[in-house]
PDB file of C-alpha atoms (C1' of nucleotides) in Angstrom:
ATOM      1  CA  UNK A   1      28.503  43.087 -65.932  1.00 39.00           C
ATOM      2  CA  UNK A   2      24.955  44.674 -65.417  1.00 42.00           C
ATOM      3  CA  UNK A   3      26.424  47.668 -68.311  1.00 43.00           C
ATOM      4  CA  UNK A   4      26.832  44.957 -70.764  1.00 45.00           C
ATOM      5  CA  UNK A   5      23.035  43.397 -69.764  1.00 47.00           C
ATOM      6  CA  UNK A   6      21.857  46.498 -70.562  1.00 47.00           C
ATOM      7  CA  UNK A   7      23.626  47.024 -73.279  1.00 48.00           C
ATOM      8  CA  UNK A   8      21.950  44.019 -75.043  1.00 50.00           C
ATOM      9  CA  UNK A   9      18.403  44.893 -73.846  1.00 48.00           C
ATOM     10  CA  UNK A  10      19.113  48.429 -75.913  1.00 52.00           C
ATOM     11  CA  UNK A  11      19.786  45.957 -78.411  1.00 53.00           C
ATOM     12  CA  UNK A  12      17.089  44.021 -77.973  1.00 51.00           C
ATOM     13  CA  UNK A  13      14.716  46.885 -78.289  1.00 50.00           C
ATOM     14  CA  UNK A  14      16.601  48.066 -81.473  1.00 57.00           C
ATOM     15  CA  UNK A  15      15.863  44.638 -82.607  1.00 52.00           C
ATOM     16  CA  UNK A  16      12.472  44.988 -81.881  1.00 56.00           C
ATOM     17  CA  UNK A  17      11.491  48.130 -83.041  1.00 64.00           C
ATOM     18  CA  UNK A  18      13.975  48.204 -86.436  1.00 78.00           C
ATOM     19  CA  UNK A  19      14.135  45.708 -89.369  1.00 91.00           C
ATOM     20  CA  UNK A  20      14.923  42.063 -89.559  1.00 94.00           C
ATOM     21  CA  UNK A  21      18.529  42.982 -90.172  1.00 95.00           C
ATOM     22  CA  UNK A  22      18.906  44.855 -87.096  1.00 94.00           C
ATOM     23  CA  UNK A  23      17.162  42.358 -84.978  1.00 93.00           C
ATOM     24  CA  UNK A  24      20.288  39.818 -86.706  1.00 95.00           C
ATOM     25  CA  UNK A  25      22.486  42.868 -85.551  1.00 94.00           C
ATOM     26  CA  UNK A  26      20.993  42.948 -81.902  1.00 93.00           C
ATOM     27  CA  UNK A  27      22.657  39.251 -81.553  1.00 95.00           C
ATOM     28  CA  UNK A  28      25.889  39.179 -83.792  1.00 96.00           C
ATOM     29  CA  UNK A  29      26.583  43.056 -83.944  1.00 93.00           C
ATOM     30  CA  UNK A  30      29.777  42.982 -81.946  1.00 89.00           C
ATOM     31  CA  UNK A  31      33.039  43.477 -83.587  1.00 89.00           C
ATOM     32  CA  UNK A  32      34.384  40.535 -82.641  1.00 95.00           C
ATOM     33  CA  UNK A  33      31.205  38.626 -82.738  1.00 96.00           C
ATOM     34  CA  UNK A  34      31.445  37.060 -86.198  1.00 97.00           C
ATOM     35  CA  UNK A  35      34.776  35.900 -85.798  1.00 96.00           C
ATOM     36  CA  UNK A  36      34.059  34.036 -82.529  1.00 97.00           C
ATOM     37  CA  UNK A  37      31.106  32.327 -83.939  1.00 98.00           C
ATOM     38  CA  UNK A  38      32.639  31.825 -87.776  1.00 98.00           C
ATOM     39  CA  UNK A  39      35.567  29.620 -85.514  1.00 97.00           C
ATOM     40  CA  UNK A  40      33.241  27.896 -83.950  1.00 98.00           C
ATOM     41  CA  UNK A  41      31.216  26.309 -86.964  1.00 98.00           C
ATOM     42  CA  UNK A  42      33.920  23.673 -87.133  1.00 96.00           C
ATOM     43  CA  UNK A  43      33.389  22.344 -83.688  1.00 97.00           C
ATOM     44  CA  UNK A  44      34.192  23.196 -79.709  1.00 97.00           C
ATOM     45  CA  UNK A  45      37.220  25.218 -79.127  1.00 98.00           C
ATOM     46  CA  UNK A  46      38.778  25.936 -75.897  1.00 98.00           C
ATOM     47  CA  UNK A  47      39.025  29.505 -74.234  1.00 98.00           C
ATOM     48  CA  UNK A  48      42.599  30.173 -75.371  1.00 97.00           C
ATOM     49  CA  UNK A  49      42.271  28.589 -78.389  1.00 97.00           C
ATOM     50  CA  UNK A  50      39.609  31.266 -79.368  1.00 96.00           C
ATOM     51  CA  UNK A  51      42.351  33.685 -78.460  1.00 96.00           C
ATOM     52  CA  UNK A  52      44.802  32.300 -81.185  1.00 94.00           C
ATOM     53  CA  UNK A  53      42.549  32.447 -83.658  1.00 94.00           C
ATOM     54  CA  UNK A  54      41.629  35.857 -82.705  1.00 93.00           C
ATOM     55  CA  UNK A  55      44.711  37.951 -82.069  1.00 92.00           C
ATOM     56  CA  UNK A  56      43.262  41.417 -82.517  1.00 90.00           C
ATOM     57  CA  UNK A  57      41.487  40.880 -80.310  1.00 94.00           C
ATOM     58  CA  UNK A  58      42.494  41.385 -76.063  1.00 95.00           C
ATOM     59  CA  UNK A  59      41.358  37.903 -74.053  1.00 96.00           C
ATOM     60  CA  UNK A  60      39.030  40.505 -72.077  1.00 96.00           C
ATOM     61  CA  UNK A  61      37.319  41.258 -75.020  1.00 96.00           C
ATOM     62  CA  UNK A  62      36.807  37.735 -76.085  1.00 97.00           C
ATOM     63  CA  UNK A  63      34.895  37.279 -72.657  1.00 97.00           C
ATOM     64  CA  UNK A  64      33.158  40.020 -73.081  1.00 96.00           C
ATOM     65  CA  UNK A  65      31.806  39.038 -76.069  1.00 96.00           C
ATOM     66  CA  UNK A  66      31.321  35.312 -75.484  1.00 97.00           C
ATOM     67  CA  UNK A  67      29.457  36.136 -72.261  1.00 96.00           C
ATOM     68  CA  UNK A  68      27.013  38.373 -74.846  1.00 95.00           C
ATOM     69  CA  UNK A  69      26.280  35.554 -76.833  1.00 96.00           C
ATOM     70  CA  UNK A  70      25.693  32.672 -74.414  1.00 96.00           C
ATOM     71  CA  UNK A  71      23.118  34.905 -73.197  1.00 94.00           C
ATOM     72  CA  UNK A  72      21.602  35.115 -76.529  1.00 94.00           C
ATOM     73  CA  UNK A  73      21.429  32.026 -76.977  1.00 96.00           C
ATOM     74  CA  UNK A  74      23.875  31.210 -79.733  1.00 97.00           C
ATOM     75  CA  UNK A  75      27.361  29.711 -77.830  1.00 98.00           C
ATOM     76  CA  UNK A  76      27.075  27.075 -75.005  1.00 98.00           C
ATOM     77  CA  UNK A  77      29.963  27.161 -71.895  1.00 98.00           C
ATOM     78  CA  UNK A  78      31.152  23.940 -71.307  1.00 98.00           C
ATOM     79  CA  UNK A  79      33.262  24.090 -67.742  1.00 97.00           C
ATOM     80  CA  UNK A  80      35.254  20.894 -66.980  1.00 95.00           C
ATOM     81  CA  UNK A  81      35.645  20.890 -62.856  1.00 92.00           C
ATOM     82  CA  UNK A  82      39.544  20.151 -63.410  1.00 91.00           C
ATOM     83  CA  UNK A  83      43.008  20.901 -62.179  1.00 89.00           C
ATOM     84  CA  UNK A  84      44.132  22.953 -64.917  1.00 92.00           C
ATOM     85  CA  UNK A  85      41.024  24.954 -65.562  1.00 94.00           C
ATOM     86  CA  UNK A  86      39.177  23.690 -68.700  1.00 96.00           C
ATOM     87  CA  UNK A  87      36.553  25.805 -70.485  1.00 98.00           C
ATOM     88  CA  UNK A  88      34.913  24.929 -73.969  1.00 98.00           C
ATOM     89  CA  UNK A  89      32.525  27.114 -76.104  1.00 98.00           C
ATOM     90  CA  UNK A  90      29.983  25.387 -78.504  1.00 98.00           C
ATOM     91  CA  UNK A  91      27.433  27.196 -80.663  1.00 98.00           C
ATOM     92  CA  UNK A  92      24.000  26.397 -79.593  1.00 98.00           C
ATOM     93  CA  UNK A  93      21.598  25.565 -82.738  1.00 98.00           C
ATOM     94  CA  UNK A  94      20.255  28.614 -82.997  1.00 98.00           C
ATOM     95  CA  UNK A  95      24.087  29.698 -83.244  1.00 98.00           C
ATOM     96  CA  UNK A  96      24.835  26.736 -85.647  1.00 98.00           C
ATOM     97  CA  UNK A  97      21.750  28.490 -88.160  1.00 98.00           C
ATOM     98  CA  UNK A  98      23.697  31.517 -88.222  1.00 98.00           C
ATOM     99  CA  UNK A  99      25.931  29.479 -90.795  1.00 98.00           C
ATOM    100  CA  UNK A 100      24.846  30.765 -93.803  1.00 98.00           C
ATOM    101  CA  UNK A 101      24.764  34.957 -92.721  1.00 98.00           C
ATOM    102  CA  UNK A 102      28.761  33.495 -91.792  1.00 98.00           C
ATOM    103  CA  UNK A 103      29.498  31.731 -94.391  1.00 98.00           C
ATOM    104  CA  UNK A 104      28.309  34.360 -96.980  1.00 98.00           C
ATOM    105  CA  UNK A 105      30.428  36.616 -95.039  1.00 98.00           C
ATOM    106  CA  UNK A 106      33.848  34.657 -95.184  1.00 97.00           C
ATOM    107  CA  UNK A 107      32.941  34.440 -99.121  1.00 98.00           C
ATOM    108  CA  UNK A 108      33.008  37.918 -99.346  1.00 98.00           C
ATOM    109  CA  UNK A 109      35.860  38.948 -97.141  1.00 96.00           C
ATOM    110  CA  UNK A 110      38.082  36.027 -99.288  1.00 96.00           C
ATOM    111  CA  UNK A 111      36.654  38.008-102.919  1.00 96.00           C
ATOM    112  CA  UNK A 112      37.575  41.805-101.184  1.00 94.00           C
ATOM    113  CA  UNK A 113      40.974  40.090-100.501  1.00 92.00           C
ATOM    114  CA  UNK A 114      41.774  38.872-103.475  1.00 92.00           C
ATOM    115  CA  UNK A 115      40.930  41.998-105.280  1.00 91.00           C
ATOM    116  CA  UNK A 116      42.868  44.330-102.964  1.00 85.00           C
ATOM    117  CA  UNK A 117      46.126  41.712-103.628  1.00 86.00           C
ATOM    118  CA  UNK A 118      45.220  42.351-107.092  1.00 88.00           C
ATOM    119  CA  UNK A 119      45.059  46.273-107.551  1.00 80.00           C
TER     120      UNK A 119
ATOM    121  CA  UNK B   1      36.381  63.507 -90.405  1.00 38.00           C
ATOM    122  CA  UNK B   2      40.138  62.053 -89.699  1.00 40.00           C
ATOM    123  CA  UNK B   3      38.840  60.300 -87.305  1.00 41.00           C
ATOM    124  CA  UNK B   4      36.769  58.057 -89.265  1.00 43.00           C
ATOM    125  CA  UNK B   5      40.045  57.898 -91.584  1.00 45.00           C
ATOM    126  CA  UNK B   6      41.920  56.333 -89.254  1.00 45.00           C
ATOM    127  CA  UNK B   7      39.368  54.124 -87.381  1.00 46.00           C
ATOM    128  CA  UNK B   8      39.167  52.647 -91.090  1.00 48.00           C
ATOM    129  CA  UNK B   9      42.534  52.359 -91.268  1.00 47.00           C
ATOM    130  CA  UNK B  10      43.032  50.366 -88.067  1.00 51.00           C
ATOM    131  CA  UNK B  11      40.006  48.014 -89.539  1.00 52.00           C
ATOM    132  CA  UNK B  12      41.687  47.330 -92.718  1.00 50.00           C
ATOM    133  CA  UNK B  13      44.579  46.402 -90.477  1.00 49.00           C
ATOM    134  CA  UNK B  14      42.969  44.287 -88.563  1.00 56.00           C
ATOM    135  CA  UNK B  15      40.992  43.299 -92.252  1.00 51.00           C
ATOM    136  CA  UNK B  16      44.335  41.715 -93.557  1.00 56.00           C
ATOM    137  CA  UNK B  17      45.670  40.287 -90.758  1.00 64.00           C
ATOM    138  CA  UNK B  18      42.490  38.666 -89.945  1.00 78.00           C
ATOM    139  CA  UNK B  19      40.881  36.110 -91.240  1.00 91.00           C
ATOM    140  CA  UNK B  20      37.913  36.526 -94.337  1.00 94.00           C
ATOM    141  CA  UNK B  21      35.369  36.978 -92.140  1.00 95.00           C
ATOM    142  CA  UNK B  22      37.445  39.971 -90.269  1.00 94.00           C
ATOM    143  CA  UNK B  23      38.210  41.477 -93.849  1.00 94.00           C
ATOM    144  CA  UNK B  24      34.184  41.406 -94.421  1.00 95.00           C
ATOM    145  CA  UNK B  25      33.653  43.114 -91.329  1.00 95.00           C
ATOM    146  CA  UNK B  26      36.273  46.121 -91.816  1.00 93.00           C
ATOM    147  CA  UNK B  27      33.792  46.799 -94.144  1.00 95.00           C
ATOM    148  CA  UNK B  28      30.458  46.055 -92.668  1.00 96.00           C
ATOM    149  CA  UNK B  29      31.348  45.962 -89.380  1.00 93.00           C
ATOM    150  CA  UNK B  30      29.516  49.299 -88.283  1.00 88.00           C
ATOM    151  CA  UNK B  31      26.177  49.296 -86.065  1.00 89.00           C
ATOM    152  CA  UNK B  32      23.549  50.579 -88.459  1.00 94.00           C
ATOM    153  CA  UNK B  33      26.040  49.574 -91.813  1.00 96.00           C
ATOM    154  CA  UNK B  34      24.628  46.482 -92.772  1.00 97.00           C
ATOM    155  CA  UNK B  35      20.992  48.113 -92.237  1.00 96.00           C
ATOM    156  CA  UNK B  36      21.418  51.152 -94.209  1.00 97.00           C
ATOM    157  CA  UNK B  37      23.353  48.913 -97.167  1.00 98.00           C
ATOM    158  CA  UNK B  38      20.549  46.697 -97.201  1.00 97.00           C
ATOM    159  CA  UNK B  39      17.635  49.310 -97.658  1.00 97.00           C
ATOM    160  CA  UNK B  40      19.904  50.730-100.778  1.00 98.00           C
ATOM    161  CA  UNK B  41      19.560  46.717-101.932  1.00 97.00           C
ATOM    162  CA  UNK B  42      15.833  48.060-103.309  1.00 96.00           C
ATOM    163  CA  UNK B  43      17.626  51.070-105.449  1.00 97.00           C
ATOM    164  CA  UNK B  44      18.453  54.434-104.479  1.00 97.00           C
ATOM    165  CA  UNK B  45      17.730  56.375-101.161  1.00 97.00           C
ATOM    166  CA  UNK B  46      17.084  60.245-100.569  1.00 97.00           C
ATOM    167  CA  UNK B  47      19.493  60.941 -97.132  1.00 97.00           C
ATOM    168  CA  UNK B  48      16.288  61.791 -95.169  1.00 97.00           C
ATOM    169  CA  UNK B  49      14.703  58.378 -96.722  1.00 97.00           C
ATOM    170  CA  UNK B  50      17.313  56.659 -95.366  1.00 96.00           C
ATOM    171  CA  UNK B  51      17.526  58.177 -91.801  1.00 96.00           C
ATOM    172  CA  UNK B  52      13.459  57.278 -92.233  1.00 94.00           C
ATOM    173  CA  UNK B  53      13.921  53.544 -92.835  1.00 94.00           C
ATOM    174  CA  UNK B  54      16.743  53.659 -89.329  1.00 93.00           C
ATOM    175  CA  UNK B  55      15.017  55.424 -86.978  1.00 91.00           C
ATOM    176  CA  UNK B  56      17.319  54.206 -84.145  1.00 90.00           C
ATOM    177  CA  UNK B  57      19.848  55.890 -85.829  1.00 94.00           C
ATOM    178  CA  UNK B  58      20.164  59.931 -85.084  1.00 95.00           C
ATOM    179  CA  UNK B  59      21.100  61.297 -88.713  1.00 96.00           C
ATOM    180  CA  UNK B  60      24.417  62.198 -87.498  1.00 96.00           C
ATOM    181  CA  UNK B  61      25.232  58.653 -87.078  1.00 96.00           C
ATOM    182  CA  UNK B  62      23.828  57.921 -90.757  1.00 97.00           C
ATOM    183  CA  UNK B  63      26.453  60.805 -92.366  1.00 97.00           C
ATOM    184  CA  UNK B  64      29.312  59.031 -90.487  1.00 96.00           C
ATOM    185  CA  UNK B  65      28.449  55.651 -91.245  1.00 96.00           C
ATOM    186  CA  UNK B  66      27.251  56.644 -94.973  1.00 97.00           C
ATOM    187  CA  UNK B  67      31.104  58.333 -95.297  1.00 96.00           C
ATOM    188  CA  UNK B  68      32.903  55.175 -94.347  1.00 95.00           C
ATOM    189  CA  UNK B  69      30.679  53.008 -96.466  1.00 96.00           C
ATOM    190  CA  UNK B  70      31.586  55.652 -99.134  1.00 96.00           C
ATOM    191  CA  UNK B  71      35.471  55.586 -98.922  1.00 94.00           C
ATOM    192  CA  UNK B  72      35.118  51.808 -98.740  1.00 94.00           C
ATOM    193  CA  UNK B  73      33.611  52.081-102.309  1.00 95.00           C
ATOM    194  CA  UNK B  74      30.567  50.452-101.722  1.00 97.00           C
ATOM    195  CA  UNK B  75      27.895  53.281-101.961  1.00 97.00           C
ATOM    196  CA  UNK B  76      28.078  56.263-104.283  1.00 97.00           C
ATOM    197  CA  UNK B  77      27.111  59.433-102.961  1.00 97.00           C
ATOM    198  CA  UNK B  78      25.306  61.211-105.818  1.00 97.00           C
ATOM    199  CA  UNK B  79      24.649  65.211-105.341  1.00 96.00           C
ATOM    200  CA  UNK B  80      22.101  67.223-107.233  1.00 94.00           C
ATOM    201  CA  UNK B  81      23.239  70.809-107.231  1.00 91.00           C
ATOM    202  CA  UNK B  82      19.758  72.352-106.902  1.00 90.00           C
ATOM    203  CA  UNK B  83      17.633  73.844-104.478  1.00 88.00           C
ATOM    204  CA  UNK B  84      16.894  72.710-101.976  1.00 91.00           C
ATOM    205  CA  UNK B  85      19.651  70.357-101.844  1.00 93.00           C
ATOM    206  CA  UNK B  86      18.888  66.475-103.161  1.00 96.00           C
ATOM    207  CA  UNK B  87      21.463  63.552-102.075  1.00 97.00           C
ATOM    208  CA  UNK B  88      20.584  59.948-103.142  1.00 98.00           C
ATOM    209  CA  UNK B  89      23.131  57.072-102.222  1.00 98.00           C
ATOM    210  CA  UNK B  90      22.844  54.078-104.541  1.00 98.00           C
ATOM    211  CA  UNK B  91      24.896  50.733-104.050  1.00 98.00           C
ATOM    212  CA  UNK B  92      27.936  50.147-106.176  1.00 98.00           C
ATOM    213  CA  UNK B  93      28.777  46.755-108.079  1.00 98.00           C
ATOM    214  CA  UNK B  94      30.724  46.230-104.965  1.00 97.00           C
ATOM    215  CA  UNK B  95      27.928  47.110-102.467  1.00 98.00           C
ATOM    216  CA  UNK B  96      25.382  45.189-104.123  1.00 98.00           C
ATOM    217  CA  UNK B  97      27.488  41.975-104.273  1.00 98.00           C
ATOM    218  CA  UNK B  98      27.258  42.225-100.581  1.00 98.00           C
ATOM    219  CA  UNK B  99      23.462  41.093-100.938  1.00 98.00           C
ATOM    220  CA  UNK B 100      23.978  37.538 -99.995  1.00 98.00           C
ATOM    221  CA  UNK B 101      25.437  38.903 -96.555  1.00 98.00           C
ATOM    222  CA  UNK B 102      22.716  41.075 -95.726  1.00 98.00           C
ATOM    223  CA  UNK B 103      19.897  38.825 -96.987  1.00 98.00           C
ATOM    224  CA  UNK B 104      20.724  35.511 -95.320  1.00 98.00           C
ATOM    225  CA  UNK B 105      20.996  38.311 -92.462  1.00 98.00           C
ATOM    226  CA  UNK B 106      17.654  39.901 -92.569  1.00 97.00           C
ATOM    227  CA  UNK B 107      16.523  35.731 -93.114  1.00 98.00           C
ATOM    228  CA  UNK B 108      17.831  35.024 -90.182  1.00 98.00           C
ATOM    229  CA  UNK B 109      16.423  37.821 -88.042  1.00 96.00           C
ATOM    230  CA  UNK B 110      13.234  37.149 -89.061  1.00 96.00           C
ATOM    231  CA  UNK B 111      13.127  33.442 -87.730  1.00 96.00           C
ATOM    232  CA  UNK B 112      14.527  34.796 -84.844  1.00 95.00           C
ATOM    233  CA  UNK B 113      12.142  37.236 -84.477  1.00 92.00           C
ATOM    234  CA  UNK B 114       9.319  34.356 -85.207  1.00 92.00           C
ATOM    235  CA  UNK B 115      10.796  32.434 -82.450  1.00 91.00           C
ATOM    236  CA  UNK B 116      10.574  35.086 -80.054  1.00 86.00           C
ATOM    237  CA  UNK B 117       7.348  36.093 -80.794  1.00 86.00           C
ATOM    238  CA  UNK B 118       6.404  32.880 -80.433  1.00 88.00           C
ATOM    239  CA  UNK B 119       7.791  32.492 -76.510  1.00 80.00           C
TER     240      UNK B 119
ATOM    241  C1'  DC C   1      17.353  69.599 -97.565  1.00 86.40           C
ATOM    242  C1'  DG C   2      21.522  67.612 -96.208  1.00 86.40           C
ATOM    243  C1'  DG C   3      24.657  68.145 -93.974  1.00 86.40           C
ATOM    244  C1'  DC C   4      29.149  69.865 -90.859  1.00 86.40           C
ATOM    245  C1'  DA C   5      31.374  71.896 -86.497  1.00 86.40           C
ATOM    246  C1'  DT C   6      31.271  72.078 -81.773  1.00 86.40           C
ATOM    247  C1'  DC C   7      30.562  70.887 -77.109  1.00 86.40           C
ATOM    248  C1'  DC C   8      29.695  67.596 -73.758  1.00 86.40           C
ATOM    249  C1'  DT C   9      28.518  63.149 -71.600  1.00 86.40           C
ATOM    250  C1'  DT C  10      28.865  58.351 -71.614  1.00 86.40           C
ATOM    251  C1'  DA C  11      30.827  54.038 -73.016  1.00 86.40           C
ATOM    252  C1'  DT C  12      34.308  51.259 -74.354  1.00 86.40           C
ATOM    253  C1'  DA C  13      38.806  49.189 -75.002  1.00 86.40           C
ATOM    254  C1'  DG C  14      43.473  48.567 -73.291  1.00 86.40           C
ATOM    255  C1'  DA C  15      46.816  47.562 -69.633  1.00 86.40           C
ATOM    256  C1'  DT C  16      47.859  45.556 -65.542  1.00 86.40           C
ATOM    257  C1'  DA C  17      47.575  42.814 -61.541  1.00 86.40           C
ATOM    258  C1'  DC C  18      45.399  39.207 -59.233  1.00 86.40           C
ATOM    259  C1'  DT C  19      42.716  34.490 -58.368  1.00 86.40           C
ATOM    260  C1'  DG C  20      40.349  29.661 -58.069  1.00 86.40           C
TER     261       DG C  20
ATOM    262  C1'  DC D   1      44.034  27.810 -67.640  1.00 86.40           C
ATOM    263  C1'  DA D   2      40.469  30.936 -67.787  1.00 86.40           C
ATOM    264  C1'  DG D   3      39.191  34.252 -66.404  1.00 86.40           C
ATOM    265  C1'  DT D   4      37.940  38.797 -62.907  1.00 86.40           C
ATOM    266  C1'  DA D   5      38.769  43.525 -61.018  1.00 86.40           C
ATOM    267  C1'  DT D   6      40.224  48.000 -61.370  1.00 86.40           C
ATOM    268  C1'  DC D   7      41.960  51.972 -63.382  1.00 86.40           C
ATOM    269  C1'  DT D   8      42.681  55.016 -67.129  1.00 86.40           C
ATOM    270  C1'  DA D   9      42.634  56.934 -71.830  1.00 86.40           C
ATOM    271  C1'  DT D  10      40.195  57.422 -75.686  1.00 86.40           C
ATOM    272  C1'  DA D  11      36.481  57.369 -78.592  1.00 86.40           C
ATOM    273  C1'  DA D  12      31.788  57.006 -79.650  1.00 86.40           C
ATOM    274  C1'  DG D  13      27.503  59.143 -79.607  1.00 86.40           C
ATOM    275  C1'  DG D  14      23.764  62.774 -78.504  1.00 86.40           C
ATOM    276  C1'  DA D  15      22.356  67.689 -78.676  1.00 86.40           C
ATOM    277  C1'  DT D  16      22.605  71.934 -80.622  1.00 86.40           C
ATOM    278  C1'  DG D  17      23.375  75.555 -83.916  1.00 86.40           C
ATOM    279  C1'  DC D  18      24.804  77.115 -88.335  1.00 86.40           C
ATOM    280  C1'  DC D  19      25.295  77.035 -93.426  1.00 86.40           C
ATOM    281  C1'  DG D  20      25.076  76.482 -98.660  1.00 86.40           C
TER     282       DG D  20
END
DNA sequence: CGGCATCCTTATAGATACTG
DNA sequence: CAGTATCTATAAGGATGCCG
């Protein structure tokens, strides 16, 4: 818990010290990172729906990660006091203006596709 | 050096069974990747240009991530047989498309860093 | 200058078991 | 359901030295 703190103050100093891209990088720079946050543009999703949508990536990971960004700032935890558990993640607005560095990033990833399939 | 080979490997993996935004990533998804590609945005780079414009980076990490980028075919790695030695790295058509990515990115982290500044 | 090879120290990710 | 805790294996990353 206190490693991965620290981890994001490095980051933070990175951020601070380096360009305007890295200081982007200081917040979204985790592998899984995009993903979570390019999922949650369409609305709330639930803990283990995250998973699903995810499966490369280990539900430890996933908290991991989600725990980095709430503390930046970008995802919201929504905990419903109920019998099953219930847990929702939101993006934040300063998450939900992240849209376009995701969006631009799911175009791209959809052209590299297509030309792999092609060649 | 197979190391890298394989690490790329398991991202292209992970690249098609993912989602777009996971495909984008196996390319882009390394720390100081999306920093270095955007510097090479303005035109060519000399290697010690480039570890100037990163200096978070230890010019180790710049080779590695420079290879990866390389074998992903987005930067060409031009050698000037002469002495002393001369290496520029230049975007390809492929690497520059990613400009969108990297400039809504360095957009975004300069708001960001606005809004911190601001606090 | 622009690396690469090596050693060495952390950090990180996976697996597993457990809990409110 | 939504995690946490712990342990372990592996890999990432820094430092150093050498080379064409």
């Amino acid at each position: 818990m206190d490693d991965s703190v620290s981890i994001r103050r490095e980051r933070r100093r990175a951020g601070r010290t380096g360009c305007d891209v890295e200081a982007t990088l200081s917040v979204i720079g985790g592998i899984w990172k995009p993903v979570l946050l390019f999922h949650l543009l369409e609305g709330k999703l639930r803990f283990n729906a995250l998973c699903r949508t995810v499966p490369n990536a280990t539900p430890r990971m996933i908290t991991l990660q989600l725990r980095e960004l709430e503390a930046d700032g970008v995802v919201n935890r929504i905990v419903y006091p109920e019998v099953p558990p219930k847990v929702e993640y939101e993006l934040t607005d300063l998450g939900t203006s992240l849209a376009p560095v995701l969006l631009s990033m799911r175009d791209w990833g959809e052209r590299l596709k297509r030309s792999e399939a092609a060649s």
